[in-house]
């Protein structure tokens, strides 16, 4: 999967996490726990030579959720 595709998919997944947190009245801690699990899964999909670049994407989304 290309880095561009992973970014797009992660954006969709983060939107879903936000929706789920709102509709299921999840705490910020629960939301961030789900985000961390999701980010770990994405890290395994990113090629080693692109991980630093993708970490920036993860941190941008983490900042948006806090």
JSON list of N, CA, C and O in Angstrom, two decimals:
[
{"chain": "A", "resi": 1, "resn": "UNK", "atom": "N", "xyz": [0.84, -1.17, 0.00]},
{"chain": "A", "resi": 1, "resn": "UNK", "atom": "CA", "xyz": [0.00, 0.00, 0.00]},
{"chain": "A", "resi": 1, "resn": "UNK", "atom": "C", "xyz": [0.90, 1.24, 0.00]},
{"chain": "A", "resi": 1, "resn": "UNK", "atom": "O", "xyz": [1.88, 1.30, 0.73]},
{"chain": "A", "resi": 2, "resn": "UNK", "atom": "N", "xyz": [0.55, 2.22, -0.80]},
{"chain": "A", "resi": 2, "resn": "UNK", "atom": "CA", "xyz": [1.37, 3.42, -0.87]},
{"chain": "A", "resi": 2, "resn": "UNK", "atom": "C", "xyz": [1.14, 4.30, 0.35]},
{"chain": "A", "resi": 2, "resn": "UNK", "atom": "O", "xyz": [0.10, 4.20, 1.02]},
{"chain": "A", "resi": 3, "resn": "UNK", "atom": "N", "xyz": [2.08, 5.16, 0.61]},
{"chain": "A", "resi": 3, "resn": "UNK", "atom": "CA", "xyz": [1.98, 6.07, 1.75]},
{"chain": "A", "resi": 3, "resn": "UNK", "atom": "C", "xyz": [0.75, 6.98, 1.59]},
{"chain": "A", "resi": 3, "resn": "UNK", "atom": "O", "xyz": [0.03, 7.23, 2.55]},
{"chain": "A", "resi": 4, "resn": "UNK", "atom": "N", "xyz": [0.50, 7.43, 0.38]},
{"chain": "A", "resi": 4, "resn": "UNK", "atom": "CA", "xyz": [-0.67, 8.27, 0.10]},
{"chain": "A", "resi": 4, "resn": "UNK", "atom": "C", "xyz": [-1.95, 7.52, 0.46]},
{"chain": "A", "resi": 4, "resn": "UNK", "atom": "O", "xyz": [-2.85, 8.08, 1.08]},
{"chain": "A", "resi": 5, "resn": "UNK", "atom": "N", "xyz": [-2.04, 6.29, 0.07]},
{"chain": "A", "resi": 5, "resn": "UNK", "atom": "CA", "xyz": [-3.23, 5.47, 0.35]},
{"chain": "A", "resi": 5, "resn": "UNK", "atom": "C", "xyz": [-3.40, 5.25, 1.86]},
{"chain": "A", "resi": 5, "resn": "UNK", "atom": "O", "xyz": [-4.51, 5.32, 2.38]},
{"chain": "A", "resi": 6, "resn": "UNK", "atom": "N", "xyz": [-2.29, 5.00, 2.54]},
{"chain": "A", "resi": 6, "resn": "UNK", "atom": "CA", "xyz": [-2.35, 4.81, 3.99]},
{"chain": "A", "resi": 6, "resn": "UNK", "atom": "C", "xyz": [-2.82, 6.07, 4.70]},
{"chain": "A", "resi": 6, "resn": "UNK", "atom": "O", "xyz": [-3.60, 6.02, 5.64]},
{"chain": "A", "resi": 7, "resn": "UNK", "atom": "N", "xyz": [-2.34, 7.23, 4.23]},
{"chain": "A", "resi": 7, "resn": "UNK", "atom": "CA", "xyz": [-2.78, 8.50, 4.81]},
{"chain": "A", "resi": 7, "resn": "UNK", "atom": "C", "xyz": [-4.29, 8.67, 4.65]},
{"chain": "A", "resi": 7, "resn": "UNK", "atom": "O", "xyz": [-4.99, 9.07, 5.57]},
{"chain": "A", "resi": 8, "resn": "UNK", "atom": "N", "xyz": [-4.76, 8.39, 3.45]},
{"chain": "A", "resi": 8, "resn": "UNK", "atom": "CA", "xyz": [-6.19, 8.53, 3.17]},
{"chain": "A", "resi": 8, "resn": "UNK", "atom": "C", "xyz": [-7.01, 7.57, 4.04]},
{"chain": "A", "resi": 8, "resn": "UNK", "atom": "O", "xyz": [-8.03, 7.96, 4.61]},
{"chain": "A", "resi": 9, "resn": "UNK", "atom": "N", "xyz": [-6.56, 6.34, 4.15]},
{"chain": "A", "resi": 9, "resn": "UNK", "atom": "CA", "xyz": [-7.27, 5.36, 4.97]},
{"chain": "A", "resi": 9, "resn": "UNK", "atom": "C", "xyz": [-7.25, 5.75, 6.44]},
{"chain": "A", "resi": 9, "resn": "UNK", "atom": "O", "xyz": [-8.25, 5.62, 7.14]},
{"chain": "A", "resi": 10, "resn": "UNK", "atom": "N", "xyz": [-6.12, 6.26, 6.90]},
{"chain": "A", "resi": 10, "resn": "UNK", "atom": "CA", "xyz": [-6.02, 6.68, 8.28]},
{"chain": "A", "resi": 10, "resn": "UNK", "atom": "C", "xyz": [-6.96, 7.86, 8.55]},
{"chain": "A", "resi": 10, "resn": "UNK", "atom": "O", "xyz": [-7.60, 7.91, 9.61]},
{"chain": "A", "resi": 11, "resn": "UNK", "atom": "N", "xyz": [-7.07, 8.76, 7.62]},
{"chain": "A", "resi": 11, "resn": "UNK", "atom": "CA", "xyz": [-8.00, 9.88, 7.77]},
{"chain": "A", "resi": 11, "resn": "UNK", "atom": "C", "xyz": [-9.43, 9.36, 7.96]},
{"chain": "A", "resi": 11, "resn": "UNK", "atom": "O", "xyz": [-10.16, 9.82, 8.84]},
{"chain": "A", "resi": 12, "resn": "UNK", "atom": "N", "xyz": [-9.82, 8.39, 7.15]},
{"chain": "A", "resi": 12, "resn": "UNK", "atom": "CA", "xyz": [-11.16, 7.80, 7.28]},
{"chain": "A", "resi": 12, "resn": "UNK", "atom": "C", "xyz": [-11.32, 7.11, 8.63]},
{"chain": "A", "resi": 12, "resn": "UNK", "atom": "O", "xyz": [-12.37, 7.24, 9.28]},
{"chain": "A", "resi": 13, "resn": "UNK", "atom": "N", "xyz": [-10.30, 6.40, 9.06]},
{"chain": "A", "resi": 13, "resn": "UNK", "atom": "CA", "xyz": [-10.38, 5.70, 10.35]},
{"chain": "A", "resi": 13, "resn": "UNK", "atom": "C", "xyz": [-10.44, 6.67, 11.53]},
{"chain": "A", "resi": 13, "resn": "UNK", "atom": "O", "xyz": [-11.15, 6.42, 12.50]},
{"chain": "A", "resi": 14, "resn": "UNK", "atom": "N", "xyz": [-9.72, 7.77, 11.44]},
{"chain": "A", "resi": 14, "resn": "UNK", "atom": "CA", "xyz": [-9.76, 8.77, 12.51]},
{"chain": "A", "resi": 14, "resn": "UNK", "atom": "C", "xyz": [-11.15, 9.41, 12.56]},
{"chain": "A", "resi": 14, "resn": "UNK", "atom": "O", "xyz": [-11.70, 9.63, 13.64]},
{"chain": "A", "resi": 15, "resn": "UNK", "atom": "N", "xyz": [-11.72, 9.69, 11.40]},
{"chain": "A", "resi": 15, "resn": "UNK", "atom": "CA", "xyz": [-13.09, 10.21, 11.37]},
{"chain": "A", "resi": 15, "resn": "UNK", "atom": "C", "xyz": [-14.06, 9.24, 12.03]},
{"chain": "A", "resi": 15, "resn": "UNK", "atom": "O", "xyz": [-14.94, 9.65, 12.78]},
{"chain": "A", "resi": 16, "resn": "UNK", "atom": "N", "xyz": [-13.88, 7.96, 11.75]},
{"chain": "A", "resi": 16, "resn": "UNK", "atom": "CA", "xyz": [-14.73, 6.95, 12.38]},
{"chain": "A", "resi": 16, "resn": "UNK", "atom": "C", "xyz": [-14.53, 6.92, 13.90]},
{"chain": "A", "resi": 16, "resn": "UNK", "atom": "O", "xyz": [-15.50, 6.83, 14.66]},
{"chain": "A", "resi": 17, "resn": "UNK", "atom": "N", "xyz": [-13.28, 7.01, 14.35]},
{"chain": "A", "resi": 17, "resn": "UNK", "atom": "CA", "xyz": [-13.02, 7.03, 15.80]},
{"chain": "A", "resi": 17, "resn": "UNK", "atom": "C", "xyz": [-13.70, 8.22, 16.46]},
{"chain": "A", "resi": 17, "resn": "UNK", "atom": "O", "xyz": [-14.26, 8.09, 17.55]},
{"chain": "A", "resi": 18, "resn": "UNK", "atom": "N", "xyz": [-13.63, 9.38, 15.81]},
{"chain": "A", "resi": 18, "resn": "UNK", "atom": "CA", "xyz": [-14.31, 10.56, 16.35]},
{"chain": "A", "resi": 18, "resn": "UNK", "atom": "C", "xyz": [-15.81, 10.33, 16.45]},
{"chain": "A", "resi": 18, "resn": "UNK", "atom": "O", "xyz": [-16.44, 10.65, 17.46]},
{"chain": "A", "resi": 19, "resn": "UNK", "atom": "N", "xyz": [-16.39, 9.80, 15.39]},
{"chain": "A", "resi": 19, "resn": "UNK", "atom": "CA", "xyz": [-17.83, 9.53, 15.37]},
{"chain": "A", "resi": 19, "resn": "UNK", "atom": "C", "xyz": [-18.20, 8.56, 16.49]},
{"chain": "A", "resi": 19, "resn": "UNK", "atom": "O", "xyz": [-19.15, 8.78, 17.24]},
{"chain": "A", "resi": 20, "resn": "UNK", "atom": "N", "xyz": [-17.43, 7.48, 16.59]},
{"chain": "A", "resi": 20, "resn": "UNK", "atom": "CA", "xyz": [-17.72, 6.47, 17.60]},
{"chain": "A", "resi": 20, "resn": "UNK", "atom": "C", "xyz": [-17.59, 7.04, 19.01]},
{"chain": "A", "resi": 20, "resn": "UNK", "atom": "O", "xyz": [-18.39, 6.75, 19.89]},
{"chain": "A", "resi": 21, "resn": "UNK", "atom": "N", "xyz": [-16.58, 7.87, 19.22]},
{"chain": "A", "resi": 21, "resn": "UNK", "atom": "CA", "xyz": [-16.40, 8.47, 20.54]},
{"chain": "A", "resi": 21, "resn": "UNK", "atom": "C", "xyz": [-17.59, 9.37, 20.90]},
{"chain": "A", "resi": 21, "resn": "UNK", "atom": "O", "xyz": [-18.05, 9.37, 22.04]},
{"chain": "A", "resi": 22, "resn": "UNK", "atom": "N", "xyz": [-18.08, 10.10, 19.91]},
{"chain": "A", "resi": 22, "resn": "UNK", "atom": "CA", "xyz": [-19.23, 10.98, 20.15]},
{"chain": "A", "resi": 22, "resn": "UNK", "atom": "C", "xyz": [-20.50, 10.20, 20.40]},
{"chain": "A", "resi": 22, "resn": "UNK", "atom": "O", "xyz": [-21.23, 10.46, 21.35]},
{"chain": "A", "resi": 23, "resn": "UNK", "atom": "N", "xyz": [-20.79, 9.24, 19.55]},
{"chain": "A", "resi": 23, "resn": "UNK", "atom": "CA", "xyz": [-22.06, 8.53, 19.63]},
{"chain": "A", "resi": 23, "resn": "UNK", "atom": "C", "xyz": [-22.10, 7.52, 20.77]},
{"chain": "A", "resi": 23, "resn": "UNK", "atom": "O", "xyz": [-23.18, 7.21, 21.27]},
{"chain": "A", "resi": 24, "resn": "UNK", "atom": "N", "xyz": [-20.96, 7.02, 21.18]},
{"chain": "A", "resi": 24, "resn": "UNK", "atom": "CA", "xyz": [-20.90, 6.04, 22.27]},
{"chain": "A", "resi": 24, "resn": "UNK", "atom": "C", "xyz": [-20.44, 6.66, 23.58]},
{"chain": "A", "resi": 24, "resn": "UNK", "atom": "O", "xyz": [-20.16, 5.95, 24.54]},
{"chain": "A", "resi": 25, "resn": "UNK", "atom": "N", "xyz": [-20.31, 7.99, 23.56]},
{"chain": "A", "resi": 25, "resn": "UNK", "atom": "CA", "xyz": [-19.93, 8.74, 24.76]},
{"chain": "A", "resi": 25, "resn": "UNK", "atom": "C", "xyz": [-18.66, 8.19, 25.40]},
{"chain": "A", "resi": 25, "resn": "UNK", "atom": "O", "xyz": [-18.60, 7.97, 26.61]},
{"chain": "A", "resi": 26, "resn": "UNK", "atom": "N", "xyz": [-17.66, 7.97, 24.57]},
{"chain": "A", "resi": 26, "resn": "UNK", "atom": "CA", "xyz": [-16.38, 7.47, 25.07]},
{"chain": "A", "resi": 26, "resn": "UNK", "atom": "C", "xyz": [-15.56, 8.62, 25.67]},
{"chain": "A", "resi": 26, "resn": "UNK", "atom": "O", "xyz": [-15.64, 9.76, 25.22]},
{"chain": "A", "resi": 27, "resn": "UNK", "atom": "N", "xyz": [-14.77, 8.29, 26.65]},
{"chain": "A", "resi": 27, "resn": "UNK", "atom": "CA", "xyz": [-13.89, 9.28, 27.26]},
{"chain": "A", "resi": 27, "resn": "UNK", "atom": "C", "xyz": [-12.71, 9.57, 26.33]},
{"chain": "A", "resi": 27, "resn": "UNK", "atom": "O", "xyz": [-12.44, 8.82, 25.39]},
{"chain": "A", "resi": 28, "resn": "UNK", "atom": "N", "xyz": [-12.01, 10.66, 26.62]},
{"chain": "A", "resi": 28, "resn": "UNK", "atom": "CA", "xyz": [-10.81, 10.99, 25.85]},
{"chain": "A", "resi": 28, "resn": "UNK", "atom": "C", "xyz": [-9.78, 9.88, 25.97]},
{"chain": "A", "resi": 28, "resn": "UNK", "atom": "O", "xyz": [-9.08, 9.57, 25.00]},
{"chain": "A", "resi": 29, "resn": "UNK", "atom": "N", "xyz": [-9.70, 9.29, 27.14]},
{"chain": "A", "resi": 29, "resn": "UNK", "atom": "CA", "xyz": [-8.76, 8.19, 27.35]},
{"chain": "A", "resi": 29, "resn": "UNK", "atom": "C", "xyz": [-9.08, 7.00, 26.45]},
{"chain": "A", "resi": 29, "resn": "UNK", "atom": "O", "xyz": [-8.18, 6.40, 25.84]},
{"chain": "A", "resi": 30, "resn": "UNK", "atom": "N", "xyz": [-10.36, 6.66, 26.35]},
{"chain": "A", "resi": 30, "resn": "UNK", "atom": "CA", "xyz": [-10.77, 5.56, 25.47]},
{"chain": "A", "resi": 30, "resn": "UNK", "atom": "C", "xyz": [-10.47, 5.88, 24.01]},
{"chain": "A", "resi": 30, "resn": "UNK", "atom": "O", "xyz": [-9.97, 5.03, 23.26]},
{"chain": "A", "resi": 31, "resn": "UNK", "atom": "N", "xyz": [-10.77, 7.11, 23.60]},
{"chain": "A", "resi": 31, "resn": "UNK", "atom": "CA", "xyz": [-10.51, 7.53, 22.23]},
{"chain": "A", "resi": 31, "resn": "UNK", "atom": "C", "xyz": [-9.02, 7.41, 21.91]},
{"chain": "A", "resi": 31, "resn": "UNK", "atom": "O", "xyz": [-8.63, 6.85, 20.89]},
{"chain": "A", "resi": 32, "resn": "UNK", "atom": "N", "xyz": [-8.18, 7.91, 22.80]},
{"chain": "A", "resi": 32, "resn": "UNK", "atom": "CA", "xyz": [-6.73, 7.86, 22.55]},
{"chain": "A", "resi": 32, "resn": "UNK", "atom": "C", "xyz": [-6.20, 6.43, 22.60]},
{"chain": "A", "resi": 32, "resn": "UNK", "atom": "O", "xyz": [-5.26, 6.10, 21.87]},
{"chain": "A", "resi": 33, "resn": "UNK", "atom": "N", "xyz": [-6.80, 5.59, 23.40]},
{"chain": "A", "resi": 33, "resn": "UNK", "atom": "CA", "xyz": [-6.40, 4.18, 23.43]},
{"chain": "A", "resi": 33, "resn": "UNK", "atom": "C", "xyz": [-6.70, 3.51, 22.09]},
{"chain": "A", "resi": 33, "resn": "UNK", "atom": "O", "xyz": [-5.86, 2.80, 21.55]},
{"chain": "A", "resi": 34, "resn": "UNK", "atom": "N", "xyz": [-7.89, 3.78, 21.57]},
{"chain": "A", "resi": 34, "resn": "UNK", "atom": "CA", "xyz": [-8.24, 3.22, 20.25]},
{"chain": "A", "resi": 34, "resn": "UNK", "atom": "C", "xyz": [-7.33, 3.78, 19.16]},
{"chain": "A", "resi": 34, "resn": "UNK", "atom": "O", "xyz": [-6.91, 3.05, 18.27]},
{"chain": "A", "resi": 35, "resn": "UNK", "atom": "N", "xyz": [-7.03, 5.07, 19.25]},
{"chain": "A", "resi": 35, "resn": "UNK", "atom": "CA", "xyz": [-6.15, 5.69, 18.27]},
{"chain": "A", "resi": 35, "resn": "UNK", "atom": "C", "xyz": [-4.76, 5.05, 18.32]},
{"chain": "A", "resi": 35, "resn": "UNK", "atom": "O", "xyz": [-4.17, 4.74, 17.28]},
{"chain": "A", "resi": 36, "resn": "UNK", "atom": "N", "xyz": [-4.24, 4.84, 19.52]},
{"chain": "A", "resi": 36, "resn": "UNK", "atom": "CA", "xyz": [-2.91, 4.24, 19.65]},
{"chain": "A", "resi": 36, "resn": "UNK", "atom": "C", "xyz": [-2.86, 2.84, 19.07]},
{"chain": "A", "resi": 36, "resn": "UNK", "atom": "O", "xyz": [-1.90, 2.47, 18.38]},
{"chain": "A", "resi": 37, "resn": "UNK", "atom": "N", "xyz": [-3.91, 2.06, 19.31]},
{"chain": "A", "resi": 37, "resn": "UNK", "atom": "CA", "xyz": [-3.98, 0.71, 18.73]},
{"chain": "A", "resi": 37, "resn": "UNK", "atom": "C", "xyz": [-4.00, 0.79, 17.21]},
{"chain": "A", "resi": 37, "resn": "UNK", "atom": "O", "xyz": [-3.32, 0.02, 16.52]},
{"chain": "A", "resi": 38, "resn": "UNK", "atom": "N", "xyz": [-4.79, 1.72, 16.68]},
{"chain": "A", "resi": 38, "resn": "UNK", "atom": "CA", "xyz": [-4.90, 1.87, 15.24]},
{"chain": "A", "resi": 38, "resn": "UNK", "atom": "C", "xyz": [-3.55, 2.31, 14.66]},
{"chain": "A", "resi": 38, "resn": "UNK", "atom": "O", "xyz": [-3.09, 1.78, 13.64]},
{"chain": "A", "resi": 39, "resn": "UNK", "atom": "N", "xyz": [-2.90, 3.27, 15.31]},
{"chain": "A", "resi": 39, "resn": "UNK", "atom": "CA", "xyz": [-1.61, 3.77, 14.83]},
{"chain": "A", "resi": 39, "resn": "UNK", "atom": "C", "xyz": [-0.57, 2.64, 14.81]},
{"chain": "A", "resi": 39, "resn": "UNK", "atom": "O", "xyz": [0.22, 2.54, 13.86]},
{"chain": "A", "resi": 40, "resn": "UNK", "atom": "N", "xyz": [-0.57, 1.80, 15.82]},
{"chain": "A", "resi": 40, "resn": "UNK", "atom": "CA", "xyz": [0.35, 0.65, 15.84]},
{"chain": "A", "resi": 40, "resn": "UNK", "atom": "C", "xyz": [0.12, -0.27, 14.65]},
{"chain": "A", "resi": 40, "resn": "UNK", "atom": "O", "xyz": [1.07, -0.77, 14.05]},
{"chain": "A", "resi": 41, "resn": "UNK", "atom": "N", "xyz": [-1.13, -0.49, 14.32]},
{"chain": "A", "resi": 41, "resn": "UNK", "atom": "CA", "xyz": [-1.45, -1.34, 13.16]},
{"chain": "A", "resi": 41, "resn": "UNK", "atom": "C", "xyz": [-0.94, -0.71, 11.86]},
{"chain": "A", "resi": 41, "resn": "UNK", "atom": "O", "xyz": [-0.40, -1.41, 11.00]},
{"chain": "A", "resi": 42, "resn": "UNK", "atom": "N", "xyz": [-1.11, 0.59, 11.74]},
{"chain": "A", "resi": 42, "resn": "UNK", "atom": "CA", "xyz": [-0.62, 1.27, 10.54]},
{"chain": "A", "resi": 42, "resn": "UNK", "atom": "C", "xyz": [0.89, 1.23, 10.45]},
{"chain": "A", "resi": 42, "resn": "UNK", "atom": "O", "xyz": [1.45, 1.07, 9.36]},
{"chain": "A", "resi": 43, "resn": "UNK", "atom": "N", "xyz": [1.57, 1.37, 11.57]},
{"chain": "A", "resi": 43, "resn": "UNK", "atom": "CA", "xyz": [3.05, 1.34, 11.56]},
{"chain": "A", "resi": 43, "resn": "UNK", "atom": "C", "xyz": [3.57, 0.04, 10.94]},
{"chain": "A", "resi": 43, "resn": "UNK", "atom": "O", "xyz": [4.59, 0.04, 10.27]},
{"chain": "A", "resi": 44, "resn": "UNK", "atom": "N", "xyz": [2.87, -1.04, 11.18]},
{"chain": "A", "resi": 44, "resn": "UNK", "atom": "CA", "xyz": [3.31, -2.33, 10.63]},
{"chain": "A", "resi": 44, "resn": "UNK", "atom": "C", "xyz": [3.16, -2.40, 9.12]},
{"chain": "A", "resi": 44, "resn": "UNK", "atom": "O", "xyz": [3.82, -3.19, 8.46]},
{"chain": "A", "resi": 45, "resn": "UNK", "atom": "N", "xyz": [2.30, -1.55, 8.55]},
{"chain": "A", "resi": 45, "resn": "UNK", "atom": "CA", "xyz": [2.07, -1.55, 7.11]},
{"chain": "A", "resi": 45, "resn": "UNK", "atom": "C", "xyz": [3.03, -0.65, 6.34]},
{"chain": "A", "resi": 45, "resn": "UNK", "atom": "O", "xyz": [3.19, -0.80, 5.14]},
{"chain": "A", "resi": 46, "resn": "UNK", "atom": "N", "xyz": [3.65, 0.29, 7.04]},
{"chain": "A", "resi": 46, "resn": "UNK", "atom": "CA", "xyz": [4.51, 1.28, 6.39]},
{"chain": "A", "resi": 46, "resn": "UNK", "atom": "C", "xyz": [5.91, 0.70, 6.23]},
{"chain": "A", "resi": 46, "resn": "UNK", "atom": "O", "xyz": [6.49, 0.17, 7.18]},
{"chain": "A", "resi": 47, "resn": "UNK", "atom": "N", "xyz": [6.47, 0.80, 5.01]},
{"chain": "A", "resi": 47, "resn": "UNK", "atom": "CA", "xyz": [7.85, 0.34, 4.81]},
{"chain": "A", "resi": 47, "resn": "UNK", "atom": "C", "xyz": [8.82, 1.08, 5.73]},
{"chain": "A", "resi": 47, "resn": "UNK", "atom": "O", "xyz": [8.61, 2.26, 6.06]},
{"chain": "A", "resi": 48, "resn": "UNK", "atom": "N", "xyz": [9.84, 0.40, 6.15]},
{"chain": "A", "resi": 48, "resn": "UNK", "atom": "CA", "xyz": [10.81, 0.94, 7.10]},
{"chain": "A", "resi": 48, "resn": "UNK", "atom": "C", "xyz": [11.36, 2.30, 6.66]},
{"chain": "A", "resi": 48, "resn": "UNK", "atom": "O", "xyz": [11.49, 3.21, 7.48]},
{"chain": "A", "resi": 49, "resn": "UNK", "atom": "N", "xyz": [11.65, 2.46, 5.39]},
{"chain": "A", "resi": 49, "resn": "UNK", "atom": "CA", "xyz": [12.24, 3.71, 4.91]},
{"chain": "A", "resi": 49, "resn": "UNK", "atom": "C", "xyz": [11.26, 4.89, 4.89]},
{"chain": "A", "resi": 49, "resn": "UNK", "atom": "O", "xyz": [11.67, 6.03, 4.70]},
{"chain": "A", "resi": 50, "resn": "UNK", "atom": "N", "xyz": [9.99, 4.63, 5.14]},
{"chain": "A", "resi": 50, "resn": "UNK", "atom": "CA", "xyz": [8.99, 5.70, 5.15]},
{"chain": "A", "resi": 50, "resn": "UNK", "atom": "C", "xyz": [8.35, 5.90, 6.52]},
{"chain": "A", "resi": 50, "resn": "UNK", "atom": "O", "xyz": [7.46, 6.73, 6.69]},
{"chain": "A", "resi": 51, "resn": "UNK", "atom": "N", "xyz": [8.82, 5.19, 7.51]},
{"chain": "A", "resi": 51, "resn": "UNK", "atom": "CA", "xyz": [8.21, 5.26, 8.85]},
{"chain": "A", "resi": 51, "resn": "UNK", "atom": "C", "xyz": [8.33, 6.64, 9.48]},
{"chain": "A", "resi": 51, "resn": "UNK", "atom": "O", "xyz": [7.38, 7.12, 10.09]},
{"chain": "A", "resi": 52, "resn": "UNK", "atom": "N", "xyz": [9.48, 7.27, 9.35]},
{"chain": "A", "resi": 52, "resn": "UNK", "atom": "CA", "xyz": [9.65, 8.60, 9.96]},
{"chain": "A", "resi": 52, "resn": "UNK", "atom": "C", "xyz": [8.65, 9.58, 9.36]},
{"chain": "A", "resi": 52, "resn": "UNK", "atom": "O", "xyz": [8.04, 10.37, 10.08]},
{"chain": "A", "resi": 53, "resn": "UNK", "atom": "N", "xyz": [8.46, 9.51, 8.08]},
{"chain": "A", "resi": 53, "resn": "UNK", "atom": "CA", "xyz": [7.50, 10.38, 7.40]},
{"chain": "A", "resi": 53, "resn": "UNK", "atom": "C", "xyz": [6.08, 10.08, 7.88]},
{"chain": "A", "resi": 53, "resn": "UNK", "atom": "O", "xyz": [5.29, 11.00, 8.12]},
{"chain": "A", "resi": 54, "resn": "UNK", "atom": "N", "xyz": [5.76, 8.82, 8.05]},
{"chain": "A", "resi": 54, "resn": "UNK", "atom": "CA", "xyz": [4.41, 8.45, 8.48]},
{"chain": "A", "resi": 54, "resn": "UNK", "atom": "C", "xyz": [4.19, 8.80, 9.95]},
{"chain": "A", "resi": 54, "resn": "UNK", "atom": "O", "xyz": [3.06, 9.10, 10.36]},
{"chain": "A", "resi": 55, "resn": "UNK", "atom": "N", "xyz": [5.24, 8.79, 10.76]},
{"chain": "A", "resi": 55, "resn": "UNK", "atom": "CA", "xyz": [5.11, 9.19, 12.16]},
{"chain": "A", "resi": 55, "resn": "UNK", "atom": "C", "xyz": [4.61, 10.63, 12.26]},
{"chain": "A", "resi": 55, "resn": "UNK", "atom": "O", "xyz": [3.86, 10.97, 13.17]},
{"chain": "A", "resi": 56, "resn": "UNK", "atom": "N", "xyz": [5.02, 11.47, 11.31]},
{"chain": "A", "resi": 56, "resn": "UNK", "atom": "CA", "xyz": [4.54, 12.85, 11.29]},
{"chain": "A", "resi": 56, "resn": "UNK", "atom": "C", "xyz": [3.03, 12.88, 11.07]},
{"chain": "A", "resi": 56, "resn": "UNK", "atom": "O", "xyz": [2.33, 13.68, 11.69]},
{"chain": "A", "resi": 57, "resn": "UNK", "atom": "N", "xyz": [2.54, 12.02, 10.21]},
{"chain": "A", "resi": 57, "resn": "UNK", "atom": "CA", "xyz": [1.10, 11.92, 9.95]},
{"chain": "A", "resi": 57, "resn": "UNK", "atom": "C", "xyz": [0.38, 11.48, 11.22]},
{"chain": "A", "resi": 57, "resn": "UNK", "atom": "O", "xyz": [-0.63, 12.08, 11.62]},
{"chain": "A", "resi": 58, "resn": "UNK", "atom": "N", "xyz": [0.91, 10.47, 11.87]},
{"chain": "A", "resi": 58, "resn": "UNK", "atom": "CA", "xyz": [0.30, 9.97, 13.11]},
{"chain": "A", "resi": 58, "resn": "UNK", "atom": "C", "xyz": [0.26, 11.07, 14.16]},
{"chain": "A", "resi": 58, "resn": "UNK", "atom": "O", "xyz": [-0.77, 11.27, 14.81]},
{"chain": "A", "resi": 59, "resn": "UNK", "atom": "N", "xyz": [1.33, 11.80, 14.31]},
{"chain": "A", "resi": 59, "resn": "UNK", "atom": "CA", "xyz": [1.39, 12.85, 15.33]},
{"chain": "A", "resi": 59, "resn": "UNK", "atom": "C", "xyz": [0.42, 14.00, 15.01]},
{"chain": "A", "resi": 59, "resn": "UNK", "atom": "O", "xyz": [-0.16, 14.58, 15.92]},
{"chain": "A", "resi": 60, "resn": "UNK", "atom": "N", "xyz": [0.23, 14.30, 13.72]},
{"chain": "A", "resi": 60, "resn": "UNK", "atom": "CA", "xyz": [-0.75, 15.32, 13.35]},
{"chain": "A", "resi": 60, "resn": "UNK", "atom": "C", "xyz": [-2.16, 14.91, 13.77]},
{"chain": "A", "resi": 60, "resn": "UNK", "atom": "O", "xyz": [-2.91, 15.71, 14.33]},
{"chain": "A", "resi": 61, "resn": "UNK", "atom": "N", "xyz": [-2.51, 13.66, 13.52]},
{"chain": "A", "resi": 61, "resn": "UNK", "atom": "CA", "xyz": [-3.83, 13.18, 13.91]},
{"chain": "A", "resi": 61, "resn": "UNK", "atom": "C", "xyz": [-3.96, 13.09, 15.44]},
{"chain": "A", "resi": 61, "resn": "UNK", "atom": "O", "xyz": [-5.01, 13.43, 15.99]},
{"chain": "A", "resi": 62, "resn": "UNK", "atom": "N", "xyz": [-2.91, 12.69, 16.11]},
{"chain": "A", "resi": 62, "resn": "UNK", "atom": "CA", "xyz": [-2.94, 12.62, 17.57]},
{"chain": "A", "resi": 62, "resn": "UNK", "atom": "C", "xyz": [-3.20, 14.02, 18.14]},
{"chain": "A", "resi": 62, "resn": "UNK", "atom": "O", "xyz": [-4.02, 14.19, 19.05]},
{"chain": "A", "resi": 63, "resn": "UNK", "atom": "N", "xyz": [-2.56, 15.02, 17.58]},
{"chain": "A", "resi": 63, "resn": "UNK", "atom": "CA", "xyz": [-2.73, 16.40, 18.05]},
{"chain": "A", "resi": 63, "resn": "UNK", "atom": "C", "xyz": [-4.18, 16.87, 17.81]},
{"chain": "A", "resi": 63, "resn": "UNK", "atom": "O", "xyz": [-4.73, 17.61, 18.62]},
{"chain": "A", "resi": 64, "resn": "UNK", "atom": "N", "xyz": [-4.78, 16.45, 16.72]},
{"chain": "A", "resi": 64, "resn": "UNK", "atom": "CA", "xyz": [-6.16, 16.83, 16.43]},
{"chain": "A", "resi": 64, "resn": "UNK", "atom": "C", "xyz": [-7.14, 16.21, 17.41]},
{"chain": "A", "resi": 64, "resn": "UNK", "atom": "O", "xyz": [-8.19, 16.78, 17.69]},
{"chain": "A", "resi": 65, "resn": "UNK", "atom": "N", "xyz": [-6.81, 15.05, 17.93]},
{"chain": "A", "resi": 65, "resn": "UNK", "atom": "CA", "xyz": [-7.71, 14.34, 18.83]},
{"chain": "A", "resi": 65, "resn": "UNK", "atom": "C", "xyz": [-7.60, 14.79, 20.27]},
{"chain": "A", "resi": 65, "resn": "UNK", "atom": "O", "xyz": [-8.48, 14.50, 21.07]},
{"chain": "A", "resi": 66, "resn": "UNK", "atom": "N", "xyz": [-6.53, 15.48, 20.61]},
{"chain": "A", "resi": 66, "resn": "UNK", "atom": "CA", "xyz": [-6.35, 15.91, 22.00]},
{"chain": "A", "resi": 66, "resn": "UNK", "atom": "C", "xyz": [-6.89, 17.30, 22.22]},
{"chain": "A", "resi": 66, "resn": "UNK", "atom": "O", "xyz": [-7.16, 18.04, 21.37]}
]
